[in-house]
Amino acid sequence: MFGRINTSGDFEDGIFTAYWRKANKEHSVHQMTTWICLDAPLHHGWAEMLSSVLDNGGYLSLLNSERMYLSEDVKLLFETDDLANASPATVSRSAIVYMDESVLGWRPLAE
């Protein structure tokens, strides 16, 4: 997700870092807000990797020691079923919106 060091010792972007680079580049060209949505059960391993992003510094430290900074108009959205695996540090750095399952899905929209 965040990249890897390949067999020749070079860093290769993962899906998240590749999309992040693209979002930062598009922001610098088009001056538009981009949302990166992480829709999955929250896992402490990758959530903790993002703790420095959620701080005021707004950067991600990669395996090759590069720091990827988050443009101010690139936003992260965590969509998850629960916060059972979220650390207190992740929760305290996030705005949380709870939506009851009675308002989710197509049925409430149809009614």
Short mmCIF file of C-alpha atoms in Angstrom, two decimals:
data_model
loop_
_atom_site.label_atom_id
_atom_site.label_comp_id
_atom_site.label_asym_id
_atom_site.label_seq_id
_atom_site.Cartn_x
_atom_site.Cartn_y
_atom_site.Cartn_z
CA MET A 1 0.00 0.00 0.00
CA PHE A 2 2.80 2.42 0.90
CA GLY A 3 5.46 1.04 -1.42
CA ARG A 4 8.35 -1.35 -1.17
CA ILE A 5 12.05 -1.74 -1.82
CA ASN A 6 12.45 -4.07 -4.83
CA THR A 7 15.20 -6.69 -5.31
CA SER A 8 17.51 -4.15 -6.97
CA GLY A 9 17.18 -1.84 -3.96
CA ASP A 10 14.97 0.77 -5.62
CA PHE A 11 11.80 2.11 -4.04
CA GLU A 12 8.52 1.38 -5.85
CA ASP A 13 5.35 3.26 -4.98
CA GLY A 14 2.41 1.32 -3.62
CA ILE A 15 -1.15 2.11 -4.64
CA PHE A 16 -1.61 4.69 -1.88
CA THR A 17 1.65 6.56 -2.51
CA ALA A 18 1.09 6.52 -6.29
CA TYR A 19 -2.38 8.01 -5.88
CA TRP A 20 -1.08 10.53 -3.34
CA ARG A 21 1.58 11.75 -5.80
CA LYS A 22 -1.09 12.05 -8.50
CA ALA A 23 -3.43 14.00 -6.19
CA ASN A 24 -0.66 16.41 -5.15
CA LYS A 25 0.31 16.93 -8.79
CA GLU A 26 -3.29 17.55 -9.88
CA HIS A 27 -3.72 20.04 -7.04
CA SER A 28 -0.68 22.01 -8.15
CA VAL A 29 -2.03 22.16 -11.73
CA HIS A 30 -5.80 22.53 -11.21
CA GLN A 31 -6.04 24.02 -7.68
CA MET A 32 -8.87 21.66 -6.77
CA THR A 33 -9.66 19.66 -3.64
CA THR A 34 -9.09 15.90 -3.87
CA TRP A 35 -10.38 13.34 -1.39
CA ILE A 36 -8.53 10.06 -0.90
CA CYS A 37 -11.00 7.54 0.54
CA LEU A 38 -9.66 4.55 2.48
CA ASP A 39 -12.69 2.25 2.61
CA ALA A 40 -11.71 -0.80 4.64
CA PRO A 41 -11.57 -2.12 8.17
CA LEU A 42 -9.15 0.12 10.04
CA HIS A 43 -5.91 -1.75 10.66
CA HIS A 44 -3.45 -0.39 13.20
CA GLY A 45 -0.49 -1.21 10.91
CA TRP A 46 -1.39 1.12 8.05
CA ALA A 47 -3.31 3.58 10.22
CA GLU A 48 -0.21 4.18 12.34
CA MET A 49 1.81 4.77 9.17
CA LEU A 50 -0.50 7.73 8.56
CA SER A 51 -0.15 9.25 12.04
CA SER A 52 2.44 11.78 10.85
CA VAL A 53 0.03 12.80 8.08
CA LEU A 54 -2.67 13.51 10.64
CA ASP A 55 -0.29 15.67 12.67
CA ASN A 56 0.31 19.28 11.73
CA GLY A 57 3.35 18.21 9.68
CA GLY A 58 1.19 16.52 7.06
CA TYR A 59 3.81 14.14 5.68
CA LEU A 60 4.23 10.41 5.20
CA SER A 61 7.65 8.84 5.88
CA LEU A 62 8.41 6.16 3.29
CA LEU A 63 10.75 3.15 3.47
CA ASN A 64 13.36 5.00 1.38
CA SER A 65 13.40 7.89 3.93
CA GLU A 66 11.48 10.17 1.55
CA ARG A 67 8.86 12.42 3.10
CA MET A 68 5.72 12.86 1.03
CA TYR A 69 3.86 16.00 2.02
CA LEU A 70 0.10 16.29 1.75
CA SER A 71 -1.11 19.34 -0.13
CA GLU A 72 -3.59 21.37 1.93
CA ASP A 73 -6.35 20.60 -0.60
CA VAL A 74 -5.79 16.84 -0.54
CA LYS A 75 -7.94 15.30 2.19
CA LEU A 76 -8.05 11.80 3.70
CA LEU A 77 -11.29 10.00 4.50
CA PHE A 78 -11.31 6.76 6.51
CA GLU A 79 -14.53 4.82 5.97
CA THR A 80 -14.73 1.92 8.40
CA ASP A 81 -17.25 -0.19 10.29
CA ASP A 82 -15.71 0.40 13.71
CA LEU A 83 -12.78 1.90 15.55
CA ALA A 84 -11.86 -1.21 17.55
CA ASN A 85 -8.38 -1.38 15.97
CA ALA A 86 -7.76 2.37 15.91
CA SER A 87 -5.16 3.70 18.30
CA PRO A 88 -6.03 6.61 20.58
CA ALA A 89 -3.49 8.68 18.62
CA THR A 90 -5.33 8.07 15.34
CA VAL A 91 -8.74 8.80 16.87
CA SER A 92 -7.57 11.98 18.60
CA ARG A 93 -6.19 13.37 15.32
CA SER A 94 -9.37 12.70 13.33
CA ALA A 95 -12.82 14.19 12.96
CA ILE A 96 -15.31 11.36 13.43
CA VAL A 97 -18.77 11.15 11.90
CA TYR A 98 -20.98 8.26 13.00
CA MET A 99 -23.76 7.16 10.68
CA ASP A 100 -26.29 4.65 11.96
CA GLU A 101 -26.92 1.74 9.62
CA SER A 102 -30.58 2.82 9.38
CA VAL A 103 -29.47 5.76 7.20
CA LEU A 104 -27.05 3.75 5.06
CA GLY A 105 -27.75 1.90 1.84
CA TRP A 106 -30.33 2.53 -0.85
CA ARG A 107 -33.50 1.99 1.22
CA PRO A 108 -33.34 5.26 3.21
CA LEU A 109 -32.71 7.14 -0.02
CA ALA A 110 -35.71 5.51 -1.69
CA GLU A 111 -37.98 6.33 1.24
#
